[in-house]
Structure formats: C-alpha cells, structure tokens
Tab-separated table of C-alpha atoms (C1' of nucleotides) in Angstrom:
chain	number	residue	atom	x	y	z
A	414	MET	CA	0.135	-0.184	-0.022
A	415	SER	CA	1.637	3.394	-1.245
A	416	ARG	CA	1.363	6.304	1.330
A	417	MET	CA	0.535	9.887	1.154
A	418	TRP	CA	3.190	12.309	1.709
A	419	ASN	CA	1.641	15.365	3.945
A	420	LYS	CA	3.255	18.681	3.933
A	421	ILE	CA	4.213	21.278	6.386
A	422	PRO	CA	5.453	24.286	4.421
A	423	PHE	CA	8.869	25.428	5.746
A	424	LYS	CA	11.926	27.282	4.398
A	425	SER	CA	14.658	24.612	3.570
A	426	SER	CA	17.268	27.073	4.406
A	427	GLU	CA	16.254	27.003	7.968
A	428	LEU	CA	15.690	23.497	8.372
A	429	GLN	CA	18.727	21.112	7.371
A	430	LEU	CA	17.578	17.476	8.373
A	431	THR	CA	20.847	15.999	7.779
A	432	GLY	CA	22.791	17.938	10.244
A	433	THR	CA	19.892	18.035	12.798
A	434	LEU	CA	18.822	14.352	12.815
A	435	ASN	CA	22.360	12.908	12.185
A	436	GLY	CA	24.313	15.478	14.342
A	437	GLY	CA	24.507	13.694	17.625
A	438	GLN	CA	21.448	15.040	19.347
A	439	SER	CA	18.986	11.789	18.569
A	440	PHE	CA	20.533	8.419	17.687
A	441	ARG	CA	17.685	6.961	16.290
A	442	TRP	CA	17.158	8.502	12.697
A	443	ASN	CA	18.394	6.849	9.448
A	444	PHE	CA	18.803	7.994	6.080
A	445	ASP	CA	17.914	5.950	2.942
A	446	ILE	CA	20.109	6.818	0.375
A	447	THR	CA	17.848	5.707	-2.546
A	448	GLU	CA	14.887	7.123	-1.261
A	449	LYS	CA	16.472	10.177	-0.103
A	450	THR	CA	14.084	10.072	3.080
A	451	TRP	CA	14.795	9.949	7.019
A	452	THR	CA	12.992	7.144	9.055
A	453	GLY	CA	13.244	7.290	12.948
A	454	ILE	CA	10.633	7.090	16.028
A	455	PHE	CA	9.621	9.676	18.539
A	456	ALA	CA	6.410	9.917	20.412
A	457	LYS	CA	5.611	6.380	19.825
A	458	THR	CA	5.205	6.828	16.330
A	459	VAL	CA	7.240	5.981	13.316
A	460	TRP	CA	7.834	8.561	10.855
A	461	LYS	CA	9.454	9.041	7.369
A	462	LEU	CA	10.552	12.314	6.484
A	463	GLN	CA	11.845	14.128	3.303
A	464	GLN	CA	12.196	17.956	2.215
A	465	GLU	CA	11.450	18.993	-0.976
A	466	ASN	CA	10.530	22.999	-2.222
A	467	ASN	CA	10.270	24.595	0.866
A	468	CYS	CA	8.305	21.999	2.378
A	469	LEU	CA	8.911	19.472	5.222
A	470	LYS	CA	6.986	16.269	3.836
A	471	TYR	CA	6.112	13.516	6.077
A	472	GLN	CA	4.490	10.195	6.591
A	473	VAL	CA	3.535	8.236	9.696
A	474	LEU	CA	4.529	4.424	9.136
A	475	GLY	CA	2.770	3.608	12.298
A	476	THR	CA	1.870	4.861	15.739
A	477	LEU	CA	0.772	3.600	19.303
A	478	LEU	CA	-0.995	6.949	19.789
A	479	GLU	CA	-4.557	6.424	19.955
A	480	LYS	CA	-7.057	6.822	17.065
A	481	SER	CA	-8.474	10.454	16.655
A	482	ASN	CA	-10.234	12.236	13.923
A	483	LYS	CA	-7.954	15.160	14.401
A	484	GLU	CA	-5.001	12.888	13.512
A	485	THR	CA	-3.167	14.942	10.864
A	486	GLU	CA	-3.667	18.089	13.018
A	487	ILE	CA	-1.872	16.039	16.136
A	488	PHE	CA	1.147	14.632	13.827
A	489	GLU	CA	1.580	17.939	12.543
A	490	MET	CA	1.602	19.498	16.005
A	491	LEU	CA	4.286	16.958	16.896
A	492	LEU	CA	6.480	17.540	14.354
A	493	LYS	CA	6.196	21.666	14.738
A	494	ASN	CA	6.976	21.164	18.274
A	495	TYR	CA	9.928	18.284	17.726
A	496	PHE	CA	11.799	20.795	15.340
A	497	ARG	CA	10.707	23.703	17.082
A	498	LEU	CA	9.531	24.940	13.883
A	499	ASP	CA	8.075	28.164	15.813
A	500	VAL	CA	11.936	29.639	16.227
A	501	ASP	CA	12.991	31.801	13.591
A	502	LEU	CA	16.449	30.469	13.180
A	503	GLY	CA	17.414	33.035	10.613
A	504	ASN	CA	17.325	35.716	13.446
A	505	TYR	CA	19.390	33.724	15.858
A	506	TYR	CA	22.198	32.804	13.303
A	507	LYS	CA	22.289	36.537	12.129
A	508	LYS	CA	22.955	37.532	15.979
A	509	TRP	CA	25.346	34.794	16.847
A	510	SER	CA	27.185	35.562	13.588
A	511	GLU	CA	27.358	39.148	14.436
A	512	ARG	CA	28.839	38.669	17.946
A	513	ASP	CA	31.126	35.919	16.875
A	514	GLN	CA	33.595	35.632	13.633
A	515	PHE	CA	34.447	32.060	14.357
A	516	PHE	CA	30.656	31.220	14.565
A	517	LYS	CA	30.192	33.203	11.224
A	518	SER	CA	32.688	31.276	9.209
A	519	ALA	CA	31.528	28.044	10.792
A	520	CYS	CA	27.694	28.237	10.087
A	521	VAL	CA	27.767	28.572	6.284
A	522	GLN	CA	27.779	24.931	5.190
A	523	PHE	CA	25.751	24.165	8.539
A	524	TYR	CA	22.915	26.400	8.053
A	525	GLY	CA	19.415	25.165	9.550
A	526	ILE	CA	20.762	23.021	12.463
A	527	ARG	CA	17.662	22.903	14.797
A	528	MET	CA	17.808	22.110	18.573
A	529	LEU	CA	15.580	19.106	18.560
A	530	ALA	CA	12.686	19.117	21.773
A	531	GLN	CA	13.143	15.501	22.607
A	532	GLU	CA	11.568	13.274	24.935
A	533	PRO	CA	13.214	13.595	28.339
A	534	VAL	CA	13.223	9.906	29.014
A	535	GLU	CA	14.954	8.880	25.658
A	536	ASN	CA	17.247	11.703	25.777
A	537	LEU	CA	18.411	11.015	29.468
A	538	PHE	CA	19.120	7.264	28.834
A	539	SER	CA	20.603	7.921	25.357
A	540	PHE	CA	23.174	10.147	27.080
A	541	ILE	CA	23.889	8.018	29.674
A	542	CYS	CA	25.052	5.451	26.794
A	543	SER	CA	27.012	8.322	25.184
A	544	GLN	CA	29.653	8.674	27.808
A	545	ASN	CA	33.122	7.814	26.946
A	546	ASN	CA	31.690	6.254	23.660
A	547	HIS	CA	31.114	6.787	19.888
A	548	ILE	CA	28.211	7.497	17.901
A	549	SER	CA	28.167	4.079	16.121
A	550	ARG	CA	28.232	1.917	19.247
A	551	ILE	CA	25.692	4.503	21.098
A	552	SER	CA	23.277	4.002	18.464
A	553	THR	CA	23.240	0.081	18.520
A	554	MET	CA	22.892	0.322	22.101
A	555	ILE	CA	20.003	2.602	21.953
A	556	GLU	CA	18.185	0.069	19.530
A	557	LYS	CA	19.182	-2.831	21.941
A	558	LEU	CA	17.352	-0.653	24.872
A	559	CYS	CA	14.109	-0.356	22.461
A	560	LYS	CA	14.060	-3.807	21.192
A	561	HIS	CA	14.416	-5.674	24.444
A	562	TYR	CA	12.186	-3.270	26.930
A	563	GLY	CA	10.102	-0.730	24.362
A	564	GLU	CA	6.922	-1.565	22.970
A	565	LYS	CA	6.519	-2.918	19.201
A	566	ILE	CA	4.981	0.086	17.016
A	567	CYS	CA	4.758	-1.603	13.915
A	568	GLU	CA	6.565	-3.694	11.053
A	569	VAL	CA	7.392	-2.123	7.766
A	570	ASP	CA	8.833	-4.537	5.097
A	571	SER	CA	9.309	-6.802	7.856
A	572	VAL	CA	11.384	-4.392	9.748
A	573	PRO	CA	10.252	-4.225	13.524
A	574	TYR	CA	10.165	-0.561	14.998
A	575	TYR	CA	10.120	-0.237	18.756
A	576	ALA	CA	9.256	3.070	20.893
A	577	PHE	CA	11.523	3.937	23.498
A	578	PRO	CA	10.982	2.247	26.880
A	579	ASP	CA	9.192	3.552	29.736
A	580	VAL	CA	11.520	4.191	32.614
A	581	GLU	CA	9.423	1.785	34.811
A	582	LYS	CA	10.767	-1.170	32.449
A	583	LEU	CA	14.280	0.099	32.954
A	584	SER	CA	14.172	-0.018	36.527
A	585	GLN	CA	13.335	-3.917	37.074
A	586	LEU	CA	15.486	-5.791	38.929
A	587	GLU	CA	17.271	-7.864	36.042
A	588	VAL	CA	18.123	-5.126	33.770
A	589	GLU	CA	21.555	-4.262	35.076
A	590	SER	CA	23.150	-8.012	34.389
A	591	HIS	CA	20.837	-8.297	31.114
A	592	LEU	CA	22.361	-5.041	29.874
A	593	ARG	CA	25.682	-6.182	30.630
A	594	GLU	CA	25.464	-9.120	28.746
A	595	LEU	CA	24.309	-7.064	25.970
A	596	GLY	CA	27.660	-5.177	26.068
A	597	PHE	CA	26.257	-1.908	27.679
A	598	GLY	CA	29.579	-2.212	29.944
A	599	TYR	CA	29.350	-0.136	32.954
A	600	ARG	CA	26.702	1.979	31.944
A	601	ALA	CA	24.201	-1.009	32.647
A	602	LYS	CA	24.455	-0.190	36.457
A	603	PHE	CA	24.048	3.611	35.663
A	604	ILE	CA	20.756	3.124	33.719
A	605	LYS	CA	19.248	0.564	36.103
A	606	LYS	CA	19.940	2.764	39.248
A	607	SER	CA	19.100	5.951	37.527
A	608	ALA	CA	15.682	4.628	36.364
A	609	ASN	CA	15.055	3.176	39.794
A	610	GLN	CA	15.857	6.902	41.231
A	611	ILE	CA	13.452	8.502	38.640
A	612	VAL	CA	10.531	6.133	39.485
A	613	GLN	CA	11.090	6.813	43.034
A	614	TRP	CA	10.938	10.253	42.807
A	615	GLY	CA	7.672	10.444	40.660
A	616	GLY	CA	8.494	9.734	37.032
A	617	LYS	CA	6.798	11.831	34.749
A	618	LYS	CA	5.752	14.315	37.211
A	619	TRP	CA	9.589	14.619	38.208
A	620	PHE	CA	10.597	15.299	34.424
A	621	GLY	CA	7.743	17.915	34.661
A	622	SER	CA	9.207	19.757	37.563
A	623	LEU	CA	12.573	20.014	36.161
A	624	LYS	CA	10.960	22.116	33.207
A	625	ASP	CA	9.799	24.466	35.619
A	626	MET	CA	12.862	24.827	37.397
A	627	LYS	CA	15.603	27.439	36.440
A	628	TYR	CA	18.370	25.564	34.464
A	629	THR	CA	21.162	25.687	37.313
A	630	GLU	CA	18.324	23.834	39.734
A	631	ALA	CA	17.499	21.393	37.146
A	632	LYS	CA	20.950	20.516	36.454
A	633	ALA	CA	21.600	19.924	39.980
A	634	GLU	CA	18.701	17.729	40.326
A	635	LEU	CA	19.929	15.684	37.226
A	636	MET	CA	23.390	15.226	38.738
A	637	LYS	CA	21.809	13.461	41.854
A	638	LEU	CA	21.230	10.563	39.248
A	639	CYS	CA	23.550	7.700	39.382
A	640	GLY	CA	25.746	8.151	36.082
A	641	ILE	CA	25.153	11.581	35.361
A	642	GLY	CA	27.541	14.153	35.735
A	643	PRO	CA	27.813	17.883	34.547
A	644	LYS	CA	27.996	17.183	30.980
A	645	VAL	CA	25.205	14.554	30.526
A	646	ALA	CA	22.905	16.854	32.743
A	647	ASP	CA	23.403	19.805	30.525
A	648	CYS	CA	22.744	17.485	27.494
A	649	ILE	CA	19.242	16.820	29.169
A	650	CYS	CA	18.757	20.404	30.174
A	651	LEU	CA	19.559	21.663	26.463
A	652	MET	CA	17.636	18.764	24.313
A	653	SER	CA	14.636	17.981	26.464
A	654	LEU	CA	13.916	20.571	29.289
A	655	ASN	CA	13.837	23.472	27.269
A	656	HIS	CA	16.823	25.076	29.038
A	657	LEU	CA	18.383	26.461	25.941
A	658	GLU	CA	21.372	28.174	27.724
A	659	ALA	CA	22.549	24.845	28.966
A	660	LEU	CA	26.066	24.038	26.941
A	661	PRO	CA	27.454	20.630	27.267
A	662	VAL	CA	31.236	20.928	27.330
A	663	ASP	CA	32.588	17.790	26.343
A	664	THR	CA	35.894	16.775	24.659
A	665	HIS	CA	35.122	18.449	21.121
A	666	VAL	CA	33.790	21.556	22.910
A	667	TYR	CA	36.584	22.030	24.769
A	668	GLN	CA	38.969	21.528	22.059
A	669	ILE	CA	37.112	24.232	20.167
A	670	ALA	CA	37.261	26.659	23.199
A	671	ALA	CA	40.964	26.242	23.833
A	672	GLN	CA	41.933	26.626	19.890
A	673	ASN	CA	39.770	29.605	19.205
A	674	TYR	CA	38.307	31.258	22.360
A	675	LEU	CA	40.223	30.650	25.711
A	676	PRO	CA	43.862	29.782	24.623
A	677	HIS	CA	45.173	29.599	28.180
A	678	LEU	CA	43.382	26.547	28.664
A	679	LYS	CA	45.240	24.746	25.896
A	680	GLY	CA	47.947	22.898	28.309
A	681	LYS	CA	45.066	21.405	30.590
A	682	ARG	CA	44.959	17.760	30.846
A	683	SER	CA	41.462	17.449	32.294
A	684	VAL	CA	38.218	19.306	32.513
A	685	THR	CA	37.646	20.331	35.820
A	686	GLU	CA	34.550	21.641	37.223
A	687	LYS	CA	35.970	25.219	37.236
A	688	VAL	CA	37.056	25.247	33.768
A	689	TYR	CA	33.977	23.432	32.411
A	690	SER	CA	31.854	26.405	33.841
A	691	GLU	CA	34.010	28.949	32.524
A	692	ILE	CA	33.722	27.570	29.075
A	693	GLY	CA	30.074	27.427	29.515
A	694	ASP	CA	29.797	31.266	30.776
A	695	HIS	CA	32.040	32.391	27.890
A	696	PHE	CA	29.761	31.073	25.209
A	697	ARG	CA	26.665	32.185	27.305
A	698	SER	CA	28.085	35.722	27.379
A	699	LEU	CA	29.019	35.389	23.797
A	700	TYR	CA	25.414	34.273	22.407
A	701	GLY	CA	22.883	34.823	25.193
A	702	ASP	CA	19.991	33.030	26.324
A	703	MET	CA	20.018	30.308	23.629
A	704	ALA	CA	24.045	29.497	23.834
A	705	GLY	CA	23.209	25.777	23.786
A	706	TRP	CA	21.580	26.010	20.731
A	707	ALA	CA	24.828	27.989	18.999
A	708	HIS	CA	27.161	25.657	20.720
A	709	THR	CA	25.286	22.692	18.796
A	710	VAL	CA	25.763	24.005	15.358
A	711	LEU	CA	29.608	24.593	16.152
A	712	PHE	CA	29.730	21.005	17.255
A	713	CYS	CA	27.987	19.685	14.374
A	714	ALA	CA	30.738	21.921	12.482
A	715	ASP	CA	33.418	20.035	14.082
A	716	LEU	CA	31.963	16.463	13.867
A	717	LYS	CA	34.439	14.302	11.869
A	718	LYS	CA	31.842	12.626	9.576
A	719	PHE	CA	30.590	16.231	8.531
A	720	GLN	CA	33.878	17.719	7.484
A	721	GLN	CA	34.504	18.290	4.204
A	722	ALA	CA	31.637	16.228	3.634
A	723	ASP	CA	28.949	16.936	1.447
A	724	SER	CA	25.727	14.851	2.196
A	725	ILE	CA	27.075	11.585	0.066
A	726	THR	CA	29.720	10.605	2.613
A	727	VAL	CA	27.436	10.991	5.359
A	728	GLU	CA	25.095	8.741	3.427
A	729	GLN	CA	27.800	6.339	2.692
A	730	GLY	CA	28.466	6.068	6.420
A	731	ASN	CA	24.954	5.316	6.820
A	732	GLN	CA	25.005	2.673	4.305
A	733	ARG	CA	27.907	0.841	5.876
A	734	LYS	CA	26.073	0.798	9.428
A	735	LYS	CA	23.244	-0.594	8.079
A	736	LYS	CA	24.677	-3.731	6.216
A	737	LYS	CA	26.808	-4.733	9.413
A	738	LYS	CA	23.690	-6.251	10.652
B	1094	DC	C1'	39.075	22.329	45.517
B	1095	DT	C1'	42.282	19.798	41.965
B	1096	DG	C1'	44.185	15.884	40.035
B	1097	DT	C1'	44.391	10.950	38.627
B	1098	DG	C1'	43.126	6.281	37.571
B	1099	DA	C1'	39.496	2.873	36.553
B	1100	DC	C1'	36.032	1.487	34.150
B	1101	DC	C1'	33.034	-1.745	29.545
B	1102	DT	C1'	33.481	-2.047	24.606
B	1103	DT	C1'	34.303	-1.469	19.954
B	1104	DA	C1'	35.508	1.520	15.617
B	1105	DT	C1'	39.078	3.525	13.916
B	1106	DT	C1'	43.672	4.495	13.689
B	1107	DG	C1'	48.852	3.540	12.798
C	1000	DA	C1'	46.617	-7.546	9.773
C	1001	DC	C1'	46.517	-6.476	14.485
C	1002	DA	C1'	47.723	-3.748	18.670
C	1003	DA	C1'	46.871	0.785	20.353
C	1004	DT	C1'	43.734	4.367	21.121
C	1005	DA	C1'	40.265	7.441	21.480
C	1006	DA	C1'	35.383	7.224	21.986
C	1007	DG	C1'	30.084	13.535	22.968
C	1008	DG	C1'	32.379	10.945	30.760
C	1009	DT	C1'	31.604	9.711	35.692
C	1010	DC	C1'	32.716	8.214	40.214
C	1011	DA	C1'	35.958	7.573	43.779
C	1012	DC	C1'	39.822	8.459	46.027
DNA sequence: CTGTGACCTTATTG
DNA sequence: ACAATAAGGTCAC
C-alpha cells in the first residue's frame, strides 16, 4: 500500500535534516540513500521525512497513539514541536554571527541546524549511553534498549520498529545484568539505578518539575542521578527540558574553546568543574540565552563525519552501518 | 578544591 | 593484519 506524503510548508534554508537528525542529538534516525528519506521514531510513532521545495514532507508508518479524527493535526503539531519550527532560526544565526566571527564562518555549510525538542526519558538514557563512547556504538546500544524493553510499534517491510521504553521497564531488577550481557559495560548499572531513582521520585511528574525549574536547579537535580555528571546533565537540560542556555562541554567543545576562544586552557589535561563552567559562561556571554543551540551548530561543524563532507559521505557512512547487521 | 586512574566495549587508527 | 588508542564522561579516592 502506498502512502501519501503530508506537507508542512517550511523554508529549507532554516531546516537541515542531515545536520539536525544525524548530528548527535538523537540517535534513532536513519537515512535511506535511494529514497532520500529519513526514518525515525519519537512520540511512540514511526516517521518518514523528506524535504522538497520549501516543504517538510512526512508519512506516519505506524503509531501507538490512540485513534483520533484530528490525527493530521496531531501529527503536524508533534513535528512542529519536535523541530521547534516556531523558532525563527535565521534571526538567531544572524545574531550569533554578528557576535562571533568564528561562528560566522563555521555556520555557512551548517545552516538550518535545529535544536530538537526531544522526550526527556529517551534523551536521558541515550546520553548515559553516550559517555566515553562513539556515536556508532551509542546507536546500537539504544536500539537494543528499545528492542528488549520498548513496545513494538509496527513492522514495515518485515522490519520491526520499537518505541523507547518507559522508565518503569528500565528500573526492573534484572536489567543491570541483562544489559551487561548485551554489551553495555559499566553503563548497565547507571541505567538501572537512575531508572530506579526516577521512578521513586515520581517519574513523569519529576521530569515536568525539571522543566519548570531554573536551568541551574534542574541541572543540580539531574546530577543526583547515578551516572549523570555535569556534561550529560547539560545535554538533558538543553535537548529535552527546554533550558536552551545549557551548554554541554565535551572533548570536542573543550578543543574548540581552547583553540579559538580561551587559549589559556590549551595545556590543561582534564576538564575540571571550574574550567567546565568557565567555558559554558564564556559561550553564554557571547551568544546569550540560547547559547546551547549555537554551541550545537559549532559541535556539528566539528563532527568528523561532516568535515569537508557533502551529504554523500554521510550517506555512505549510514549505508555501511546498516549492512553490518 | 584539583588531579588521577579505573571503568566496558569497539570502531578507528597507525 | 593486529595492537593501541580514543570515543560527546563519571565516580572514587
């Protein structure tokens, strides 16, 4: 059965799917090189996306959301929210470019990088997996989480798609040993224990309260979880709790900062708490209240797979990943 | 408060 | 080929 494309009009210059979906924010999107489409999952729904003529086109391949006569409206609303289409990104790129020459030159090929509004649970456990790890392994680990603990949404061409699991599922007793068997290493304990803590503190309600807190309070709260330090806490604040001034300082960002902004950091062997906040504060004073978003554009520009890479190389990278079974 | 090493596993590097 | 290294860190001294 062939599906129809739905269309959301949106300037292509302000939405770049490649950098946004494959730039290390979410790990659940895959590019199909022949169809030139992106397939991915959020909100218990399997989406296929494509860009054309200033339109974002989408199909829903399957969903666990309840039936409704307003389905089209709901799906459209979910997408608009996920990509934050209400944010006029052109204005912000202009502002960041005016304030920073380095940003100005970096952003040319990296137009339209949008900060996704992700779901907190997926975001939190994905970035526990991300520590001391590379993107390819992070992706396979997250797929394992979904396959073993998530609800099946549908099957397309005999490929099953799973929703990201609930916290309750991940807090079960046997999760730690099981995840170790599946190759999660020491992150297995972090996942199980954090899930447990979150359930005890109220689950969904707890995440809701983090959105209402100030950024620094929300970050401190997150860092009480097992396996969540300053960097992952900032990722969660930025990517799913709407605290856009949060600025995760990882090895890449540290290098960028030492090379281009804060040369006195060059000799340092490790990022201490003090250096960490110095870097964050520097970028916040430079870019303002959405510094984390600007930082994501720089991070994208720094990612190896995007360097001197047109989309072809990126696509080949995905192909290889898929073949590996 | 700062510095250092261990920690799981594996894709990439030389 | 095949070992060493680094990979979007965190925790415990």
